[in-house]
Amino acid sequence: MARKTLFFGLVSLFTLFLFPAPSPAAYKPEYKLSVVVAQNNPWGMSAQKFADLVKERTGGKINIKCYFAGQLFAGMQTNEFLITRQGVGDFAVGSTINWSPTVKEMNLFSLPFFFPDYKALDAVEKGEPGQKLFQVIEQRGVLGLAWGENGYRELTNSKRPVRKPEDLEGLKIRVVGSPIFIDTFRAMGGNPVSINWSETLTALQQGTVDGQENPVSSIIIPYKLWEMNKNITIWHYTIDPLILGVSKLTWDSFDAKDKEIVAQAAREAMAWNKKEARKGLEGSTEAIDILKSKGMEVVVLSPKDMAAFKAKTQSVYDKWIKEIGADLVSAAEKAVKAVSP
Ligand code: X2X
């Protein structure tokens, strides 16, 4: 009897050794988070804030390292969605512009003069179109945790004030490597050239390009673009939301409690980011005053001036509504009209 017990005991020990019970997915010593920009601005800072909150609330179990300035993809910013979906990067605080060459639907935010105010953007993000966009990216392997913001993109250049489409003629403008931007600037009369952000400051310094377009509080002020470009046109021509996303591969390895901690930290960090991105721009002239104090000539377009640029971009709409999806665009249009008629 004793022998038999010993025998079975040994057999089960051996079996345990060969086939250990499935352990909970192992956590990695480090999770990588990708950001296109440096840490000197609300976008980069919000990524670090998120990482800090998660580390603190998981007692160091989820340790996220931020890779700033496009380090995870050697500056090739339009690859960010792919590397996140593949799990090469676990997280990204990514611009919808950089994801749009991979996820066509994201070009919604780049339709020229589509979002008249922040209310309209918030309505789209919170409403059906925003949910639909999160479904689209989830199907492609990236879970959207929260919306953040880079901001309304404004035009700067070293040559002259731009008030009307004729002023744009012949100006060489750096844009992101997303085709809708090339189409839009060509339609408006400019001369666009795609350059990664990592090389843009040098291109501006060396005069390879005359200008660029980016948000005031998130990019133009922190990067001191007045050192290269004296003219700025406030025209709100496109808006650039951010998404704090996580690779599905990484997400599925977290237990339920950690998922909740990560999701909550994402919401908090992105809420802070949105507030900072709009700082001095919403119901205030503080950000514009900073630009003026740095010697910039600020042109603020009236709705009528904007309409002259928008009229030039009909071909962009005709082409890109098909790419984005007519249903998504009209759902967004409805959401916009409901809050900003
Ligand atoms: O490249 C840009 O212009 C930037 C930093 O705004 C984005 O990543 C979209």
CSV table of N, CA, C and O in Angstrom, one decimal, residues 27 57-58 61-62 251 254-263:
chain,number,residue,atom,x,y,z
A,27,TYR,N,4.4,39.1,-16.4
A,27,TYR,CA,4.5,40.5,-16.7
A,27,TYR,C,5.9,40.8,-17.1
A,27,TYR,O,6.8,40.2,-16.6
A,57,ARG,N,0.4,53.0,-8.8
A,57,ARG,CA,-0.8,52.3,-8.4
A,57,ARG,C,-0.7,50.8,-8.6
A,57,ARG,O,-1.6,50.1,-8.0
A,58,THR,N,0.3,50.3,-9.3
A,58,THR,CA,0.5,48.9,-9.4
A,58,THR,C,1.6,48.5,-8.5
A,58,THR,O,2.1,47.3,-8.6
A,61,LYS,N,4.6,47.0,-10.4
A,61,LYS,CA,4.4,45.8,-11.2
A,61,LYS,C,4.3,46.1,-12.7
A,61,LYS,O,4.9,45.3,-13.5
A,62,ILE,N,3.7,47.2,-13.0
A,62,ILE,CA,3.7,47.6,-14.4
A,62,ILE,C,4.6,48.8,-14.6
A,62,ILE,O,4.2,49.9,-14.1
A,251,TRP,N,-2.4,44.2,-23.5
A,251,TRP,CA,-3.6,44.4,-22.7
A,251,TRP,C,-4.1,43.0,-22.2
A,251,TRP,O,-4.5,42.8,-21.1
A,254,PHE,N,-2.7,41.5,-19.0
A,254,PHE,CA,-2.9,42.1,-17.7
A,254,PHE,C,-4.1,41.4,-17.0
A,254,PHE,O,-5.1,41.1,-17.6
A,255,ASP,N,-4.1,41.3,-15.7
A,255,ASP,CA,-5.3,40.8,-15.0
A,255,ASP,C,-6.3,42.0,-14.8
A,255,ASP,O,-6.0,43.2,-15.1
A,256,ALA,N,-7.5,41.6,-14.4
A,256,ALA,CA,-8.6,42.5,-14.4
A,256,ALA,C,-8.4,43.8,-13.6
A,256,ALA,O,-8.7,44.9,-14.0
A,257,LYS,N,-7.7,43.6,-12.4
A,257,LYS,CA,-7.5,44.7,-11.5
A,257,LYS,C,-6.5,45.7,-12.2
A,257,LYS,O,-6.7,46.9,-12.1
A,258,ASP,N,-5.5,45.2,-12.8
A,258,ASP,CA,-4.5,46.0,-13.4
A,258,ASP,C,-5.1,46.7,-14.7
A,258,ASP,O,-4.7,47.9,-14.9
A,259,LYS,N,-6.0,46.1,-15.4
A,259,LYS,CA,-6.6,46.7,-16.5
A,259,LYS,C,-7.4,47.9,-16.1
A,259,LYS,O,-7.3,49.0,-16.7
A,260,GLU,N,-8.0,47.8,-14.9
A,260,GLU,CA,-8.8,48.9,-14.4
A,260,GLU,C,-7.9,50.1,-14.0
A,260,GLU,O,-8.1,51.3,-14.3
A,261,ILE,N,-6.8,49.8,-13.4
A,261,ILE,CA,-5.8,50.8,-13.0
A,261,ILE,C,-5.2,51.5,-14.2
A,261,ILE,O,-5.2,52.7,-14.2
A,262,VAL,N,-4.9,50.7,-15.2
A,262,VAL,CA,-4.3,51.3,-16.4
A,262,VAL,C,-5.3,52.2,-17.1
A,262,VAL,O,-5.0,53.3,-17.5
A,263,ALA,N,-6.5,51.7,-17.2
A,263,ALA,CA,-7.6,52.5,-17.9
A,263,ALA,C,-7.9,53.8,-17.2
A,263,ALA,O,-8.0,54.9,-17.8
